[in-house]
Coordinates of N, CA and C in Angstrom, one line a residue:
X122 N 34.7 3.7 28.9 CA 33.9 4.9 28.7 C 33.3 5.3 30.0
X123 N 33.4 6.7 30.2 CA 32.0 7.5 31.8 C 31.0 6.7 31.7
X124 N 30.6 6.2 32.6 CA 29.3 5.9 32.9 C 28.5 7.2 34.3
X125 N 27.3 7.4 33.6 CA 27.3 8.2 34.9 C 25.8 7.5 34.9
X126 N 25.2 7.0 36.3 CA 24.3 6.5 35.9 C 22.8 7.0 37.7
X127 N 22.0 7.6 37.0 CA 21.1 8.0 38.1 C 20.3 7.1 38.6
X128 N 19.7 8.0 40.0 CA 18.7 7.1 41.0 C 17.9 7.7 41.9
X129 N 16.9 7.3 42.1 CA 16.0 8.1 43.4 C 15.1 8.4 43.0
X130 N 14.4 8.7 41.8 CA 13.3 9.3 40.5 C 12.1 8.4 41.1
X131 N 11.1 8.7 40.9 CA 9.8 8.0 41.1 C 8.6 9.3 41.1
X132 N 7.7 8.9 42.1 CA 6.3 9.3 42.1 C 6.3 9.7 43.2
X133 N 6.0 11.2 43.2 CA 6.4 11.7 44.7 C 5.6 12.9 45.3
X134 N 4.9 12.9 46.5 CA 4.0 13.7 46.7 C 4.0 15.7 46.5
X135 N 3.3 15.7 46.0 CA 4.2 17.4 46.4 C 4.2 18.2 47.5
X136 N 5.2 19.0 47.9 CA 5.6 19.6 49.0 C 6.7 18.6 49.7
X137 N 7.0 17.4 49.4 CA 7.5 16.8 50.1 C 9.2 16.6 49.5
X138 N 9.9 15.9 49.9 CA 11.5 16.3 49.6 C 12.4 15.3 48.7
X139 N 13.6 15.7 48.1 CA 13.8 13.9 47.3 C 15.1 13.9 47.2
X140 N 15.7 13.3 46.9 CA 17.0 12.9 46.9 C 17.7 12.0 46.0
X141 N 18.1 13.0 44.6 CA 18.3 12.2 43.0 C 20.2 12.0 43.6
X142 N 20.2 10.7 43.0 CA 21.9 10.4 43.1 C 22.1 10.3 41.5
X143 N 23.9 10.2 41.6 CA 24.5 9.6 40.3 C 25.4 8.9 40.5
X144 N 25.8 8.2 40.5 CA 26.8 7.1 40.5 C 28.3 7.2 39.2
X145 N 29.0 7.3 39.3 CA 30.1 7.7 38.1 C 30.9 6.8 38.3
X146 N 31.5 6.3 37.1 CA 32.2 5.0 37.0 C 33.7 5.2 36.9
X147 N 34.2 6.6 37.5 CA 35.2 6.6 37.8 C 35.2 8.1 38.7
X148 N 36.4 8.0 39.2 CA 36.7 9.1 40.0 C 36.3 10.1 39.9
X149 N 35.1 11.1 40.3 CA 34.5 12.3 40.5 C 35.4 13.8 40.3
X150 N 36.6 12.9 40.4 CA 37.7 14.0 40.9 C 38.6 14.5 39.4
X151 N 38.1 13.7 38.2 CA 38.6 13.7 37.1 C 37.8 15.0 36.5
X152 N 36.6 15.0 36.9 CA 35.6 16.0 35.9 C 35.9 17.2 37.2
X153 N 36.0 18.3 35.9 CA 36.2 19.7 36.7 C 34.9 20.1 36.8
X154 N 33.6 20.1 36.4 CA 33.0 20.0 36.5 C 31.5 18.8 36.4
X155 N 30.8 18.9 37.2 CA 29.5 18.0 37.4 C 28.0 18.8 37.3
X156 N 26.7 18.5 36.9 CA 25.8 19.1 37.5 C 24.4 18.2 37.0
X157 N 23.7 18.9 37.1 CA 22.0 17.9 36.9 C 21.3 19.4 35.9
X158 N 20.7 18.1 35.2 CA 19.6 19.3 34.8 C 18.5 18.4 34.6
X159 N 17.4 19.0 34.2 CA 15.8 18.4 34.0 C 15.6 18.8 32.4
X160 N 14.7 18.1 32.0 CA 13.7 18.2 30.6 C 12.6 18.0 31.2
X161 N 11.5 18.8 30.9 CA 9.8 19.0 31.3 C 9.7 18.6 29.3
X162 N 8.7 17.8 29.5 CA 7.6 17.9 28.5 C 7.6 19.1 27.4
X163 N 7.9 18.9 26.9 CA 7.8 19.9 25.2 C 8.4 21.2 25.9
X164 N 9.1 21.0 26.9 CA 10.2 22.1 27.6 C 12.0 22.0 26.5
X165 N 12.5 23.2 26.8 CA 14.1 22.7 26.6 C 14.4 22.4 28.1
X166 N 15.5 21.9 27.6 CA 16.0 21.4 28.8 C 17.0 22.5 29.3
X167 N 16.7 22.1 31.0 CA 17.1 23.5 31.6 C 18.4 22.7 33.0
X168 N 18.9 23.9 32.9 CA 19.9 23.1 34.2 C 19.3 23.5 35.6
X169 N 19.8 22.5 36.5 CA 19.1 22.7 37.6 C 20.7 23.7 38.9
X170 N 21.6 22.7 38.4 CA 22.8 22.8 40.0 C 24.0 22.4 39.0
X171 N 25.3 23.2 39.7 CA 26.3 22.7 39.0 C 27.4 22.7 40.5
X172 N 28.0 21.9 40.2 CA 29.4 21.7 41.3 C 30.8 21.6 40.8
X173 N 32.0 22.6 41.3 CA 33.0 22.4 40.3 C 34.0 21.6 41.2
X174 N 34.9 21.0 41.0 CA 35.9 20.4 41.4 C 36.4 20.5 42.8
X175 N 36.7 22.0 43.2 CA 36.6 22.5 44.6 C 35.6 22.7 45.5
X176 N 34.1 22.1 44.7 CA 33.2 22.2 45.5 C 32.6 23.0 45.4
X177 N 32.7 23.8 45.3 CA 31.6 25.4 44.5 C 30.6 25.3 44.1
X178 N 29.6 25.3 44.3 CA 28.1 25.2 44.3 C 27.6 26.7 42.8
X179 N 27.2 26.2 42.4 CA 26.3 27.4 41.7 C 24.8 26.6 40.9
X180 N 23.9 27.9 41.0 CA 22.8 27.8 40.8 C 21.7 28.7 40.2
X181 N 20.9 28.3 38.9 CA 20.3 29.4 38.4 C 19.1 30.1 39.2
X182 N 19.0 31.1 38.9 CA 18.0 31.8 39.9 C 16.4 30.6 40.2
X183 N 16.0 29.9 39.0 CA 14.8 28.9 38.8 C 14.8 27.9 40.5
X184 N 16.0 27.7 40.4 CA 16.1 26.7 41.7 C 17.1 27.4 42.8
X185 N 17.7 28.3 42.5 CA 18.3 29.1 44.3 C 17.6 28.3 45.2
X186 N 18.3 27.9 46.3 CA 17.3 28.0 47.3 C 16.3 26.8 47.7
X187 N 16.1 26.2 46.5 CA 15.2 25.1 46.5 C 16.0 23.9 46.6
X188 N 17.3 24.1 45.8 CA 17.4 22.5 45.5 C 19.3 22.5 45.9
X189 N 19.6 21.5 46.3 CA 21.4 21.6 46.8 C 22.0 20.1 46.3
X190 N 23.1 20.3 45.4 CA 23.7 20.0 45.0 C 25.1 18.8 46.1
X191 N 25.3 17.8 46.0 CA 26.2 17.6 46.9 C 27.0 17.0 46.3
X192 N 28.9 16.8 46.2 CA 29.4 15.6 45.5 C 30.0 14.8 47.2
X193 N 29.8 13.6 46.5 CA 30.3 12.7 47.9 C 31.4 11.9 46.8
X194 N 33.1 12.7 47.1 CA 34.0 12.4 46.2 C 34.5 10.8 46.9
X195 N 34.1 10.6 48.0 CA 34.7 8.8 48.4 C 33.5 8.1 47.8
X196 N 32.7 7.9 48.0 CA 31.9 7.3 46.9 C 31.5 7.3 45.5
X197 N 32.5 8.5 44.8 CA 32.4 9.0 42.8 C 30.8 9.1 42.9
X198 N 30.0 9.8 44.1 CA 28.5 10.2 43.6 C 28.0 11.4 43.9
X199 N 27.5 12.1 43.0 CA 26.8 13.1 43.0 C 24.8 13.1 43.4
X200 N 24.8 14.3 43.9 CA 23.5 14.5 44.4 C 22.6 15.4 44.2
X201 N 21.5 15.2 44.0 CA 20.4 16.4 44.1 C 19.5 16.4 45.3
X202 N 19.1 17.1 46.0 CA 18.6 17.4 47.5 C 17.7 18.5 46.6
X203 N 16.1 17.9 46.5 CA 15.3 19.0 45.9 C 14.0 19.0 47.1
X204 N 14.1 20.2 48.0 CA 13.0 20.3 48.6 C 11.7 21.1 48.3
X205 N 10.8 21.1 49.1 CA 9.4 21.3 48.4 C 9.0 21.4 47.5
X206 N 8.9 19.9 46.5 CA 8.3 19.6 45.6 C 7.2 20.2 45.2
X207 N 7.3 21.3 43.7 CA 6.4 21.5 43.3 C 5.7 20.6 41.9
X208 N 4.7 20.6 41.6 CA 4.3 20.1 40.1 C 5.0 20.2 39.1
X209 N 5.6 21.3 38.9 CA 6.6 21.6 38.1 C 8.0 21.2 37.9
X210 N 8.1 20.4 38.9 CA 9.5 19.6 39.5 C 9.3 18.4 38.8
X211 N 8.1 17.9 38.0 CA 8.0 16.9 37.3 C 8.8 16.7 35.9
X212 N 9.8 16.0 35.7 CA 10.6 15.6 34.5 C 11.8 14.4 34.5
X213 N 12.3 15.1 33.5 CA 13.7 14.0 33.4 C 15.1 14.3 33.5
X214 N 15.4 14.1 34.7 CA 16.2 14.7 35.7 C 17.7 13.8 35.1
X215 N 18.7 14.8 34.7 CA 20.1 14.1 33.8 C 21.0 14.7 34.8
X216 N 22.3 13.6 34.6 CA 23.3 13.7 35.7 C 24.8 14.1 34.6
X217 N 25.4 15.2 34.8 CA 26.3 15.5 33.8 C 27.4 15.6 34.5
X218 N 28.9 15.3 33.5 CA 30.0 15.6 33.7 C 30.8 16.2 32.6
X219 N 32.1 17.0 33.3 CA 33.0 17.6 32.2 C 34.2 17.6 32.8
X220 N 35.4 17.2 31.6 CA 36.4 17.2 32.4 C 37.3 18.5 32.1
X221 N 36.7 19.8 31.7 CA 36.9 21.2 31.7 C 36.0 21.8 32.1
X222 N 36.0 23.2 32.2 CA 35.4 24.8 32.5 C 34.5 25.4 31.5
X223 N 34.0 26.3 31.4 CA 33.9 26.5 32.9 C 33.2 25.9 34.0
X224 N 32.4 26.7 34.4 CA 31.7 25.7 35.6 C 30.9 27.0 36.6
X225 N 29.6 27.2 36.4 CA 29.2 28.5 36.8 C 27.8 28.8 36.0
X226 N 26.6 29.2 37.0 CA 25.3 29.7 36.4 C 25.0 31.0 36.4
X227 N 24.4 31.0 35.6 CA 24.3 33.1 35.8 C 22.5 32.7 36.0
X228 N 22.0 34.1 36.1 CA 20.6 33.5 36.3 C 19.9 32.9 35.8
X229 N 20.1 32.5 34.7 CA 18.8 31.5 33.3 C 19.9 30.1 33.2
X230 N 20.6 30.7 32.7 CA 21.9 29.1 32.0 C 22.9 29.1 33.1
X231 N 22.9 27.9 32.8 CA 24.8 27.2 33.7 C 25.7 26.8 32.0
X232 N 27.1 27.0 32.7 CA 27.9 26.8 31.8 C 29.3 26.4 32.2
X233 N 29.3 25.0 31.4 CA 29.4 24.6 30.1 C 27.5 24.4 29.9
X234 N 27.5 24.9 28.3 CA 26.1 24.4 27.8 C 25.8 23.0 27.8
X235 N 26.8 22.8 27.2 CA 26.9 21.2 26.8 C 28.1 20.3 27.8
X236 N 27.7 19.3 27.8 CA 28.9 18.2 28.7 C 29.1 17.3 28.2
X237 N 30.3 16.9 28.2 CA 31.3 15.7 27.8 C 30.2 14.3 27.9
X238 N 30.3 14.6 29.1 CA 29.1 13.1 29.6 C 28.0 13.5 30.1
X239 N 26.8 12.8 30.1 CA 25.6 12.4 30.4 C 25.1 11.3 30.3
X240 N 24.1 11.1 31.8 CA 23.6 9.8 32.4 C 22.5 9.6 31.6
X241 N 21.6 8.4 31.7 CA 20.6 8.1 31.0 C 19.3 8.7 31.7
X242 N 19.6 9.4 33.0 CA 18.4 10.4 33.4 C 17.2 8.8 34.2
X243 N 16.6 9.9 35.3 CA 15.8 9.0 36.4 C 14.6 10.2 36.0
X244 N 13.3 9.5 36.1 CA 12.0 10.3 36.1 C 11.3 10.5 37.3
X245 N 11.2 12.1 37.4 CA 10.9 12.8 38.6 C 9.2 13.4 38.5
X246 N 8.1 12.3 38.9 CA 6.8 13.0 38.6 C 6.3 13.5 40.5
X247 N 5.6 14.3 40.3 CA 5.5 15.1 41.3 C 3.5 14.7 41.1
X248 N 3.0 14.6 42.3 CA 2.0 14.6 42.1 C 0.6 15.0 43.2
X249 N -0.3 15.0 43.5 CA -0.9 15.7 44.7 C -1.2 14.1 45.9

């Protein structure tokens, strides 16, 4: 079975920068698509970054800009690079894979909605 399993989550000042990993228990190169999303507190859960197979970056308007997505395919790990931490950056940050399409955010949703696999998620509290 995928394992995809996250790291880097803690208690983190705000304005300051972080760096969520995922670890996959097999070849990165299998899923045509990868991405992260968060759950906030009595939030739905929203996606943050998605990466497709060739590397293609996409991102909903929420995080443009703020947050970059990286796969490191010699290592099977995926990344989140989320700079200036706001308060609102506080939640439960999940590490997703699919081994189909599509693979692409418009400005509110990324899609696929749903993914094949998902990690057990690292907790990202943001704090002053």
């Amino acid at each position: 079975a995928v394992q995809l399993v996250e790291s880097g989550g803690g208690s983190v000042q705000v304005g300051r920068s972080l760096r969520l990993s995922c670890a996959a228990s097999e070849d990165t190169r299998n899923f045509y698509c990868m991405g992260w999303f968060r759950q906030r507190p009595g939030k739905a859960r929203e996606a943050v970054a998605l990466i497709d197979r060739d590397g293609t970056t996409s991102y909903p308007d929420a995080t443009k800009g703020r947050v970059t997505i990286v796969q490191d395919k010699s290592e099977n790990t995926l990344h989140l690079d989320i700079a200036v931490l706001k308060f609102e950056d506080s939640a439960m940050y999940y590490c997703a894979a699919d081994r189909g399409g599509p693979c692409y955010c418009g400005s509110t949703y990324c899609y696929p909605l749903e993914f094949g696999f998902q990690g057990q998620g690292t907790q990202v509290t943001v704090s002053s």
